[in-house]
Short mmCIF file of N, CA, C and O in Angstrom, two decimals:
data_model
loop_
_atom_site.label_atom_id
_atom_site.label_comp_id
_atom_site.label_asym_id
_atom_site.label_seq_id
_atom_site.Cartn_x
_atom_site.Cartn_y
_atom_site.Cartn_z
N UNK A 1 20.07 9.85 13.87
CA UNK A 1 20.40 9.25 12.88
C UNK A 1 21.40 9.97 11.92
O UNK A 1 21.51 10.89 11.95
N UNK A 2 21.82 8.52 11.37
CA UNK A 2 23.14 8.82 10.64
C UNK A 2 22.98 9.68 9.53
O UNK A 2 23.28 10.46 8.73
N UNK A 3 21.92 8.75 8.87
CA UNK A 3 21.31 9.23 7.54
C UNK A 3 19.96 8.82 7.47
O UNK A 3 19.35 8.30 7.95
N UNK A 4 19.12 9.54 6.36
CA UNK A 4 17.85 9.45 6.10
C UNK A 4 17.79 9.21 4.12
O UNK A 4 18.54 9.96 3.76
N UNK A 5 16.85 8.40 4.05
CA UNK A 5 16.56 8.56 2.88
C UNK A 5 14.83 8.43 2.67
O UNK A 5 14.11 7.93 3.51
N UNK A 6 14.32 8.61 1.35
CA UNK A 6 12.95 8.59 1.37
C UNK A 6 12.28 7.57 -0.29
O UNK A 6 13.22 7.65 -0.69
N UNK A 7 11.44 6.96 0.02
CA UNK A 7 10.94 6.92 -1.22
C UNK A 7 9.40 5.95 -1.06
O UNK A 7 9.31 5.33 0.04
N UNK A 8 8.82 5.30 -1.81
CA UNK A 8 7.40 4.86 -1.46
C UNK A 8 7.56 3.24 -1.15
O UNK A 8 8.71 2.54 -1.17
N UNK A 9 6.98 3.01 0.15
CA UNK A 9 7.08 1.86 0.83
C UNK A 9 5.88 0.70 0.80
O UNK A 9 5.05 1.68 0.66
N UNK A 10 5.88 -0.38 0.25
CA UNK A 10 4.34 -1.09 0.11
C UNK A 10 4.71 -2.00 1.60
O UNK A 10 5.14 -3.18 0.91
N UNK A 11 4.37 -2.04 2.86
CA UNK A 11 4.31 -2.41 3.64
C UNK A 11 3.08 -4.12 3.11
O UNK A 11 2.23 -3.69 2.89
N UNK A 12 3.56 -4.83 3.62
CA UNK A 12 2.94 -6.24 3.69
C UNK A 12 2.63 -6.98 4.65
O UNK A 12 3.92 -7.42 5.57
N UNK A 13 1.70 -7.23 5.30
CA UNK A 13 1.31 -7.84 6.50
C UNK A 13 2.42 -7.30 7.95
O UNK A 13 2.89 -7.95 8.60
N UNK A 14 2.75 -6.06 7.69
CA UNK A 14 3.42 -4.93 8.63
C UNK A 14 4.55 -5.22 8.49
O UNK A 14 5.67 -4.06 9.32
N UNK A 15 5.56 -6.06 7.48
CA UNK A 15 6.83 -5.86 6.97
C UNK A 15 6.99 -5.14 5.96
O UNK A 15 6.38 -4.97 4.86
N UNK A 16 8.11 -4.33 5.96
CA UNK A 16 8.29 -3.26 4.76
C UNK A 16 9.59 -4.25 3.84
O UNK A 16 9.36 -4.17 2.84
N UNK A 17 10.50 -4.86 4.60
CA UNK A 17 11.15 -5.54 3.73
C UNK A 17 12.21 -6.10 4.33
O UNK A 17 12.69 -5.93 5.50
N UNK A 18 12.36 -7.74 4.24
CA UNK A 18 13.43 -8.42 5.28
C UNK A 18 14.95 -8.22 5.30
O UNK A 18 15.86 -7.93 6.09
N UNK A 19 15.27 -6.59 4.42
CA UNK A 19 16.86 -6.10 4.65
C UNK A 19 16.46 -4.99 5.94
O UNK A 19 17.87 -4.11 5.98
N UNK A 20 15.53 -4.65 5.95
CA UNK A 20 15.39 -3.42 7.11
C UNK A 20 14.82 -4.25 8.46
O UNK A 20 14.22 -5.08 8.54
N UNK A 21 15.49 -3.31 9.27
CA UNK A 21 15.21 -3.93 10.71
C UNK A 21 15.00 -2.97 11.76
O UNK A 21 14.95 -1.23 11.65
N UNK A 22 14.46 -2.81 12.77
CA UNK A 22 14.14 -1.74 13.67
C UNK A 22 13.09 -1.07 13.35
O UNK A 22 13.56 0.61 13.51
N UNK A 23 12.51 -1.20 12.59
CA UNK A 23 11.22 -0.45 11.97
C UNK A 23 10.07 -0.26 12.78
O UNK A 23 9.58 -0.88 13.55
N UNK A 24 9.54 1.17 13.10
CA UNK A 24 8.71 1.70 13.83
C UNK A 24 7.90 2.66 13.25
O UNK A 24 8.76 3.27 12.20
N UNK A 25 6.93 3.17 13.30
CA UNK A 25 6.14 4.36 13.14
C UNK A 25 6.45 5.22 13.77
O UNK A 25 6.46 5.61 14.86
N UNK A 26 6.69 6.41 12.77
CA UNK A 26 6.86 7.95 13.27
C UNK A 26 5.65 8.96 13.42
O UNK A 26 5.74 9.34 14.03
N UNK A 27 4.88 8.31 11.91
CA UNK A 27 3.71 9.55 12.05
C UNK A 27 2.72 8.77 11.13
O UNK A 27 3.37 7.84 10.35
N UNK A 28 1.55 8.99 11.35
CA UNK A 28 0.66 8.10 10.32
C UNK A 28 -0.48 9.85 10.54
O UNK A 28 -0.90 9.77 10.97
N UNK A 29 -0.28 10.27 8.65
CA UNK A 29 -1.02 11.49 8.43
C UNK A 29 -1.79 11.34 7.26
O UNK A 29 -0.95 10.93 6.17
N UNK A 30 -3.27 11.93 7.25
CA UNK A 30 -3.56 11.85 6.05
C UNK A 30 -3.67 10.52 5.15
O UNK A 30 -3.98 9.63 6.22
N UNK A 31 -3.19 10.02 4.25
CA UNK A 31 -2.90 8.96 3.36
C UNK A 31 -1.87 8.05 3.59
O UNK A 31 -1.32 6.86 2.85
N UNK A 32 -0.67 8.29 4.31
CA UNK A 32 0.40 8.22 4.65
C UNK A 32 1.06 7.81 5.69
O UNK A 32 0.39 8.45 6.83
N UNK A 33 1.98 6.97 6.04
CA UNK A 33 2.58 6.32 7.06
C UNK A 33 4.20 6.38 7.10
O UNK A 33 4.62 5.91 5.98
N UNK A 34 4.49 7.12 7.67
CA UNK A 34 5.84 7.49 7.80
C UNK A 34 7.01 6.47 8.66
O UNK A 34 6.54 6.57 9.98
N UNK A 35 7.74 5.70 8.20
CA UNK A 35 8.58 4.64 9.16
C UNK A 35 10.09 5.30 9.33
O UNK A 35 10.65 5.66 8.62
N UNK A 36 10.64 4.70 10.18
CA UNK A 36 11.96 4.69 10.97
C UNK A 36 12.56 3.41 10.70
O UNK A 36 11.82 2.90 11.04
N UNK A 37 13.48 2.88 9.87
CA UNK A 37 14.12 1.75 9.59
C UNK A 37 15.55 1.43 9.72
O UNK A 37 15.91 2.90 8.59
N UNK A 38 16.35 0.30 10.02
CA UNK A 38 17.77 0.51 9.65
C UNK A 38 17.71 -0.17 9.02
O UNK A 38 17.18 -1.58 8.83
N UNK A 39 18.63 -0.19 7.81
CA UNK A 39 19.40 -1.52 6.81
C UNK A 39 20.78 -1.29 6.59
O UNK A 39 21.40 -0.02 6.28
N UNK A 40 21.54 -2.38 7.01
CA UNK A 40 22.77 -2.22 6.71
C UNK A 40 23.78 -0.93 7.73
O UNK A 40 24.32 -0.50 7.40
N UNK A 41 22.90 -0.53 8.82
CA UNK A 41 23.93 -0.16 10.13
C UNK A 41 23.37 1.20 9.86
O UNK A 41 23.81 2.18 10.46
N UNK A 42 22.83 1.66 8.36
CA UNK A 42 22.37 3.38 8.57
C UNK A 42 20.42 3.20 8.54
O UNK A 42 20.14 2.30 8.47
N UNK A 43 20.24 4.23 8.92
CA UNK A 43 18.61 4.85 9.38
C UNK A 43 18.30 5.26 8.08
O UNK A 43 19.22 6.11 7.48
N UNK A 44 17.22 5.14 7.95
CA UNK A 44 16.60 5.21 6.64
C UNK A 44 14.79 6.05 7.25
O UNK A 44 14.68 5.44 8.42
N UNK A 45 13.95 6.73 6.49
CA UNK A 45 12.99 7.14 6.37
C UNK A 45 12.40 6.60 5.27
O UNK A 45 12.49 7.04 4.14
N UNK A 46 10.92 6.19 5.48
CA UNK A 46 10.18 5.28 4.64
C UNK A 46 8.87 6.07 4.98
O UNK A 46 8.51 6.34 5.90
N UNK A 47 8.32 6.07 3.33
CA UNK A 47 7.01 6.75 3.60
C UNK A 47 5.81 5.84 2.47
O UNK A 47 6.74 4.96 1.52
N UNK A 48 4.98 5.66 3.05
CA UNK A 48 4.44 4.45 2.67
C UNK A 48 2.40 4.80 2.56
O UNK A 48 2.45 5.59 3.52
N UNK A 49 1.44 4.07 2.26
CA UNK A 49 0.40 4.53 2.11
C UNK A 49 -0.34 3.67 3.60
O UNK A 49 0.50 2.84 4.05
N UNK A 50 -1.08 4.21 3.91
CA UNK A 50 -1.26 4.14 5.47
C UNK A 50 -2.39 2.78 5.44
O UNK A 50 -2.53 2.52 4.04
N UNK A 51 -2.51 1.97 6.07
CA UNK A 51 -3.04 0.82 5.84
C UNK A 51 -4.65 0.47 5.06
O UNK A 51 -5.03 0.18 4.53
N UNK A 52 -5.24 1.78 5.85
CA UNK A 52 -6.80 2.13 5.39
C UNK A 52 -6.58 2.11 3.89
O UNK A 52 -7.58 2.15 2.69
N UNK A 53 -5.65 2.85 3.42
CA UNK A 53 -5.45 3.10 1.49
C UNK A 53 -5.06 2.67 0.42
O UNK A 53 -4.34 2.60 -0.36
N UNK A 54 -4.03 1.18 1.35
CA UNK A 54 -3.24 0.67 0.50
C UNK A 54 -3.57 0.10 -0.71
O UNK A 54 -2.73 -0.12 -1.87
N UNK A 55 -5.35 -0.06 -0.64
CA UNK A 55 -5.77 -0.76 -1.89
C UNK A 55 -6.37 0.61 -2.64
O UNK A 55 -6.90 0.12 -4.24
N UNK A 56 -5.92 1.35 -2.53
CA UNK A 56 -6.37 3.06 -3.41
C UNK A 56 -5.62 3.18 -4.56
O UNK A 56 -4.70 3.86 -3.88
N UNK A 57 -5.91 3.20 -5.85
CA UNK A 57 -4.77 3.29 -7.08
C UNK A 57 -4.51 4.51 -7.00
O UNK A 57 -3.88 5.22 -7.49
N UNK A 58 -5.85 5.60 -6.36
CA UNK A 58 -5.02 7.37 -6.35
C UNK A 58 -4.40 7.53 -5.69
O UNK A 58 -3.13 8.11 -5.59
N UNK A 59 -4.29 7.11 -4.14
CA UNK A 59 -3.16 7.41 -3.61
C UNK A 59 -2.27 7.09 -3.90
O UNK A 59 -1.09 7.36 -3.77
N UNK A 60 -2.03 5.57 -4.36
CA UNK A 60 -0.58 5.18 -4.76
C UNK A 60 -0.33 5.78 -5.83
O UNK A 60 1.14 5.95 -6.03
N UNK A 61 -0.75 6.28 -6.62
CA UNK A 61 -0.13 7.39 -7.76
C UNK A 61 0.22 8.44 -7.69
O UNK A 61 0.86 8.92 -7.90
N UNK A 62 -0.59 9.36 -6.43
CA UNK A 62 -0.11 10.41 -5.69
C UNK A 62 1.48 10.10 -4.75
O UNK A 62 2.58 11.07 -5.07
N UNK A 63 1.44 9.24 -4.21
CA UNK A 63 2.62 8.72 -3.60
C UNK A 63 3.82 8.20 -4.60
O UNK A 63 5.15 9.18 -4.27
N UNK A 64 3.68 7.65 -5.71
CA UNK A 64 4.64 7.09 -6.87
C UNK A 64 5.13 8.55 -7.50
O UNK A 64 6.19 8.44 -7.70
N UNK A 65 3.90 9.34 -7.61
CA UNK A 65 4.46 10.86 -8.51
C UNK A 65 5.13 11.97 -7.20
O UNK A 65 6.33 12.19 -8.11
N UNK A 66 4.97 11.72 -6.27
CA UNK A 66 5.68 12.48 -5.09
C UNK A 66 7.31 11.84 -5.09
O UNK A 66 8.11 12.47 -5.35
N UNK A 67 7.41 10.46 -5.50
CA UNK A 67 8.80 9.82 -5.29
C UNK A 67 9.68 10.01 -6.46
O UNK A 67 10.48 10.30 -6.25
N UNK A 68 8.45 10.36 -7.71
CA UNK A 68 9.33 10.50 -9.38
C UNK A 68 9.68 11.97 -8.92
O UNK A 68 10.66 12.40 -9.43
N UNK A 69 9.20 12.70 -8.59
CA UNK A 69 8.81 14.13 -8.59
C UNK A 69 10.67 14.69 -7.54
O UNK A 69 11.57 15.21 -7.90
N UNK A 70 11.04 13.95 -6.56
CA UNK A 70 11.73 14.04 -5.54
C UNK A 70 13.36 13.12 -6.10
O UNK A 70 14.02 13.65 -5.44
N UNK A 71 13.33 12.17 -7.04
CA UNK A 71 14.20 11.75 -7.23
C UNK A 71 14.64 12.41 -8.53
O UNK A 71 15.79 12.23 -9.33
N UNK A 72 14.13 13.58 -9.52
CA UNK A 72 14.32 13.98 -10.55
C UNK A 72 14.70 15.16 -10.39
O UNK A 72 15.16 16.34 -11.03
N UNK A 73 15.83 15.50 -9.13
CA UNK A 73 16.19 16.79 -8.80
C UNK A 73 17.58 17.31 -9.86
O UNK A 73 18.16 16.79 -10.10
#
């Protein structure tokens, strides 16, 4: 991978965003799914809720908090 980044992702109907391509699942553990995707020629690592937990506000809050803590470095 050239570079990576992470942040909350909310895939809809199996699609993360039209600006990402070559999307594939790296891992599904706990309440999260980790994706690898290409955007503008660079690889990114994206993290989102697993399909089972997408509607769960508790897990959505945990993922958002994790993201907020990681960007406040």
